[in-house]
Short mmCIF file of C-alpha atoms in Angstrom, two decimals:
data_model
loop_
_atom_site.label_atom_id
_atom_site.label_comp_id
_atom_site.label_asym_id
_atom_site.label_seq_id
_atom_site.Cartn_x
_atom_site.Cartn_y
_atom_site.Cartn_z
CA MET A 1412 0.00 0.00 0.00
CA MET A 1413 2.78 2.45 0.92
CA GLU A 1414 4.51 1.61 -2.38
CA ILE A 1415 1.43 2.88 -4.23
CA ILE A 1416 1.27 6.17 -2.31
CA ILE A 1417 5.01 6.89 -2.25
CA GLY A 1418 5.54 5.69 -5.84
CA THR A 1419 2.70 7.83 -7.21
CA LEU A 1420 3.62 10.95 -5.21
CA SER A 1421 7.30 10.65 -6.18
CA GLY A 1422 6.26 10.18 -9.81
CA ILE A 1423 4.09 13.32 -9.76
CA ALA A 1424 6.86 15.40 -8.13
CA ALA A 1425 9.56 14.04 -10.46
CA SER A 1426 7.44 14.63 -13.55
CA MET A 1427 6.75 18.25 -12.57
CA GLY A 1428 10.45 18.97 -12.04
CA PHE A 1429 10.06 19.26 -8.26
CA GLY A 1430 12.75 16.65 -7.63
CA GLY A 1431 10.75 13.54 -6.78
CA GLY A 1432 13.85 12.11 -5.16
CA PHE A 1433 13.28 13.81 -1.85
CA ILE A 1434 10.00 11.92 -1.19
CA LEU A 1435 11.32 8.46 -2.08
CA ILE A 1436 14.72 8.95 -0.41
CA ILE A 1437 13.23 10.30 2.83
CA TYR A 1438 10.68 7.45 2.94
CA LEU A 1439 13.29 4.76 2.29
CA THR A 1440 15.85 6.10 4.77
CA VAL A 1441 13.50 7.16 7.59
CA PHE A 1442 10.69 4.57 7.41
CA VAL A 1443 12.20 1.51 5.70
CA GLY A 1444 15.69 1.82 7.17
CA VAL A 1445 17.62 1.78 3.90
CA ASP A 1446 21.03 3.52 4.08
CA GLN A 1447 21.48 6.84 2.26
CA ILE A 1448 23.71 5.58 -0.60
CA THR A 1449 21.45 2.59 -1.39
CA ALA A 1450 18.39 4.88 -1.27
CA GLN A 1451 20.06 7.27 -3.71
CA GLY A 1452 20.72 4.33 -6.06
CA ILE A 1453 17.09 3.17 -5.83
CA ASN A 1454 15.94 6.73 -6.53
CA LEU A 1455 18.19 6.91 -9.61
CA LEU A 1456 16.74 3.67 -11.02
CA PHE A 1457 13.23 4.89 -10.18
CA PHE A 1458 13.77 8.29 -11.82
CA LEU A 1459 14.96 7.04 -15.24
CA PRO A 1460 11.68 5.47 -16.53
CA ILE A 1461 9.57 8.15 -14.79
CA ALA A 1462 11.55 10.96 -16.44
CA PHE A 1463 11.32 9.18 -19.81
CA VAL A 1464 7.50 8.93 -19.67
CA SER A 1465 7.19 12.53 -18.40
CA LEU A 1466 9.42 13.83 -21.19
CA ILE A 1467 7.29 12.19 -23.89
CA ILE A 1468 4.26 14.14 -22.59
CA HIS A 1469 6.21 17.36 -21.89
CA HIS A 1470 7.58 17.18 -25.45
CA LYS A 1471 4.07 16.81 -26.88
CA ASN A 1472 3.05 19.88 -24.84
CA LYS A 1473 6.11 21.71 -26.28
CA PHE A 1474 7.59 22.49 -22.86
CA VAL A 1475 11.05 20.95 -23.39
CA GLN A 1476 13.58 23.40 -24.80
CA TRP A 1477 15.86 20.87 -26.51
CA LYS A 1478 18.19 23.47 -28.04
CA LYS A 1479 18.90 25.04 -24.66
CA LEU A 1480 19.35 21.57 -23.17
CA MET A 1481 22.09 20.75 -25.69
CA TYR A 1482 24.12 23.68 -24.34
CA LEU A 1483 23.67 22.53 -20.73
CA ILE A 1484 24.72 18.89 -21.11
CA PRO A 1485 28.51 19.14 -21.78
CA GLY A 1486 29.04 21.51 -18.84
CA GLY A 1487 26.73 19.39 -16.68
CA LEU A 1488 28.64 16.16 -17.28
CA PHE A 1489 32.02 17.87 -16.79
CA GLY A 1490 30.67 19.55 -13.64
CA ILE A 1491 29.71 16.19 -12.11
CA LEU A 1492 33.25 14.85 -12.58
CA VAL A 1493 34.79 17.96 -11.03
CA GLY A 1494 32.24 17.92 -8.18
CA VAL A 1495 32.84 14.26 -7.32
CA TRP A 1496 36.62 14.87 -7.41
CA ILE A 1497 36.36 17.90 -5.09
CA SER A 1498 34.02 16.11 -2.66
CA SER A 1499 36.49 13.23 -2.32
CA HIS A 1500 39.22 15.70 -1.26
CA ILE A 1501 37.49 18.22 0.99
CA ASN A 1502 34.58 18.29 3.44
CA VAL A 1503 31.66 19.81 1.54
CA ASP A 1504 29.35 20.41 4.55
CA PHE A 1505 30.15 24.11 4.74
CA LEU A 1506 29.69 24.54 0.97
CA GLN A 1507 26.34 22.77 1.18
CA LYS A 1508 25.17 25.09 3.98
CA MET A 1509 26.12 28.07 1.84
CA PHE A 1510 24.12 26.59 -1.04
CA ALA A 1511 21.15 26.15 1.33
CA SER A 1512 21.34 29.83 2.33
CA LEU A 1513 21.23 30.81 -1.34
CA LEU A 1514 18.21 28.51 -1.80
CA ILE A 1515 16.37 30.31 1.02
CA PHE A 1516 17.00 33.65 -0.68
CA VAL A 1517 15.82 32.43 -4.13
CA GLY A 1518 12.93 30.45 -2.60
CA VAL A 1519 11.52 33.47 -0.75
CA LYS A 1520 11.93 35.57 -3.91
CA GLU A 1521 9.98 32.99 -5.94
CA ILE A 1522 7.17 32.62 -3.38
CA PHE A 1523 6.56 36.37 -3.23
CA HIS A 1524 7.25 37.20 -6.90
CA LYS A 1525 4.99 39.69 -8.64
CA ASN A 1526 2.62 37.92 -11.00
CA SER A 1527 3.32 39.52 -14.37
CA GLU A 1528 0.78 37.30 -16.16
CA LYS A 1529 -2.09 38.52 -14.01
CA HIS A 1530 -0.94 42.09 -14.50
CA LEU A 1531 -0.90 41.55 -18.25
CA THR A 1532 -4.37 40.04 -18.36
CA LYS A 1533 -5.75 42.88 -16.27
CA GLN A 1534 -4.18 45.34 -18.68
CA LYS A 1535 -5.65 43.42 -21.60
CA GLN A 1536 -9.06 43.45 -19.92
CA SER A 1537 -8.96 47.22 -19.44
CA ASN A 1538 -7.89 47.66 -23.06
CA ILE A 1539 -10.81 45.54 -24.22
CA ILE A 1540 -13.21 47.56 -22.04
CA LYS A 1541 -11.84 50.79 -23.55
CA LEU A 1542 -12.31 49.44 -27.07
CA LEU A 1543 -15.88 48.40 -26.31
CA LYS A 1544 -16.67 51.84 -24.90
CA CYS A 1545 -15.25 53.47 -28.05
CA ASN A 1546 -17.44 51.22 -30.18
CA ASP A 1547 -20.51 52.16 -28.16
CA ARG A 1548 -19.75 55.85 -28.57
CA GLU A 1549 -19.40 55.41 -32.32
CA LYS A 1550 -22.74 53.62 -32.43
CA ASP A 1551 -24.41 56.36 -30.38
CA SER A 1552 -23.13 59.06 -32.67
CA MET B 506 28.68 30.81 -22.90
CA LYS B 507 26.17 31.62 -20.15
CA LYS B 508 24.35 28.33 -20.83
CA HIS B 509 27.58 26.31 -20.67
CA ILE B 510 28.37 27.83 -17.27
CA MET B 511 24.82 27.10 -16.09
CA GLY B 512 25.25 23.43 -17.04
CA LEU B 513 28.63 23.31 -15.32
CA LEU B 514 27.19 24.82 -12.14
CA CYS B 515 24.32 22.30 -11.94
CA GLY B 516 26.62 19.37 -12.68
CA LEU B 517 29.04 20.62 -10.03
CA LEU B 518 26.25 20.71 -7.41
CA ASN B 519 25.20 17.15 -8.27
CA GLY B 520 28.81 15.96 -8.11
CA LEU B 521 29.51 17.75 -4.83
CA PHE B 522 26.35 16.97 -2.86
CA GLY B 523 24.71 14.10 -4.81
CA SER B 524 21.71 16.34 -5.61
CA GLY B 525 20.82 19.99 -6.00
CA GLY B 526 21.53 20.36 -9.71
CA GLY B 527 17.86 20.08 -10.60
CA ILE B 528 16.74 22.56 -7.98
CA ALA B 529 19.34 25.06 -9.27
CA ALA B 530 18.54 24.41 -12.96
CA VAL B 531 14.96 25.74 -12.69
CA PRO B 532 15.73 29.33 -11.52
CA LEU B 533 18.80 29.46 -13.79
CA LEU B 534 16.67 28.56 -16.82
CA GLU B 535 14.07 31.14 -15.75
CA ALA B 536 16.84 33.73 -15.51
CA THR B 537 17.72 33.09 -19.17
CA GLY B 538 14.18 33.83 -20.35
CA SER B 539 12.36 30.46 -20.09
CA GLU B 540 8.83 30.32 -18.72
CA ALA B 541 8.37 28.39 -15.47
CA LYS B 542 6.74 25.40 -17.22
CA GLU B 543 9.51 25.27 -19.83
CA SER B 544 12.15 25.52 -17.11
CA HIS B 545 10.63 22.62 -15.16
CA ALA B 546 10.25 20.34 -18.22
CA THR B 547 13.76 21.18 -19.48
CA SER B 548 15.22 20.55 -16.01
CA VAL B 549 13.62 17.07 -16.03
CA ALA B 550 15.34 16.38 -19.38
CA PHE B 551 18.65 17.74 -18.07
CA ILE B 552 18.56 15.71 -14.85
CA PHE B 553 17.51 12.65 -16.89
CA ILE B 554 20.77 12.89 -18.88
CA LEU B 555 22.87 13.52 -15.76
CA SER B 556 21.14 10.60 -13.98
CA ILE B 557 22.04 8.22 -16.82
CA ALA B 558 25.69 9.20 -16.31
CA THR B 559 25.42 8.79 -12.53
CA THR B 560 23.67 5.40 -12.91
CA ILE B 561 26.57 4.18 -15.07
CA SER B 562 29.03 5.23 -12.35
CA TYR B 563 26.89 3.39 -9.75
CA LEU B 564 26.86 0.27 -11.95
CA LEU B 565 30.67 0.34 -12.04
CA GLY B 566 30.97 0.79 -8.29
CA ASP B 567 28.25 -0.10 -5.81
CA LYS B 568 25.51 -2.61 -6.42
CA LEU B 569 22.13 -1.22 -7.36
CA ASP B 570 18.96 -2.46 -5.68
CA PHE B 571 16.82 -3.16 -8.76
CA ILE B 572 14.23 -5.20 -6.84
CA THR B 573 13.25 -2.39 -4.46
CA ALA B 574 13.20 0.16 -7.30
CA ALA B 575 10.93 -2.12 -9.36
CA LYS B 576 8.30 -2.07 -6.57
CA TYR B 577 7.82 1.70 -6.95
CA ILE B 578 8.29 2.19 -10.72
CA PRO B 579 4.78 1.15 -11.96
CA TYR B 580 3.10 3.61 -9.57
CA GLY B 581 5.76 6.17 -10.39
CA ILE B 582 4.81 5.97 -14.07
CA ILE B 583 1.15 6.63 -13.19
CA GLY B 584 2.41 9.59 -11.14
CA ALA B 585 4.50 10.77 -14.11
CA VAL B 586 1.39 10.97 -16.31
CA ILE B 587 -0.59 12.79 -13.59
CA GLY B 588 2.32 15.18 -12.97
CA ALA B 589 2.64 15.98 -16.67
CA ILE B 590 -1.09 16.81 -16.83
CA PHE B 591 -0.71 19.02 -13.73
CA LEU B 592 2.25 20.84 -15.30
CA LYS B 593 0.23 21.56 -18.43
CA ASN B 594 -2.71 23.01 -16.50
CA ILE B 595 -1.01 24.88 -13.66
CA SER B 596 -0.25 28.60 -14.10
CA ASN B 597 3.39 29.67 -14.34
CA SER B 598 2.94 31.91 -11.33
CA VAL B 599 1.54 29.19 -9.04
CA LEU B 600 4.26 26.82 -10.23
CA ARG B 601 6.93 29.36 -9.22
CA ARG B 602 5.40 29.84 -5.77
CA ILE B 603 5.15 26.07 -5.11
CA PHE B 604 8.74 25.55 -6.24
CA GLY B 605 9.85 28.44 -4.02
CA GLY B 606 8.33 26.54 -1.10
CA ILE B 607 10.16 23.36 -2.12
CA MET B 608 13.44 25.31 -2.26
CA LEU B 609 12.84 26.54 1.29
CA ALA B 610 12.05 23.01 2.51
CA ALA B 611 15.19 21.62 0.83
CA ALA B 612 17.30 24.40 2.37
CA ILE B 613 15.92 23.81 5.87
CA ARG B 614 16.61 20.08 5.52
CA ILE B 615 20.25 20.78 4.60
CA LEU B 616 20.71 23.34 7.40
CA LEU B 617 19.31 20.98 10.07
CA LYS B 618 21.50 18.09 8.95
#
């Protein structure tokens, strides 16, 4: 039963780009007693087919920017190698805490961002109302 | 050039901490002009490629627990379809606010570790 709930929730989060890993990894390590590295491995295996299915649908909806992605991949793969090498030489705890502080800053900014779409639609609405009024005036005269 | 550095930064985070590249990719993509929905979908594609590379490195080193993963995958695929439908129908603004909350939660989890 828990497999159904955790599997589905992780799938939804992973598909939406929320990082489904955190649900599955937390569940496996805290409630099942799997160690962190094994849980990360399970999450990797879980993510591959889920991402594949999601991407088919995202592609149909024209949300995947493939051209931009092609620019990201070489740096991304090189970055992993460098990151793994650095982490095997120094303690990364402090770096990770700094990253977390940056996340708080960006997270708060995103939560309280000004909704430009709403603003735009309101502007559009007022434009439409103005146009309608002009039409009415023309009709009257 | 900017995009190459973005990729490098996300890869570096994944290499250093084992995760975090995906969470960084979304605001970085938004900063280069992508809509929230495009950023999220493209980050899934990006992390998919990076995960293939990481899986290969796991296969060479530690053993992978295929049996446990297989228990969750069928439900995960159902979730993937539901998530993709959600992403299509959610507004960019709400998506950004939810993801902001997830960033905060991830940050708090790291800071309490």
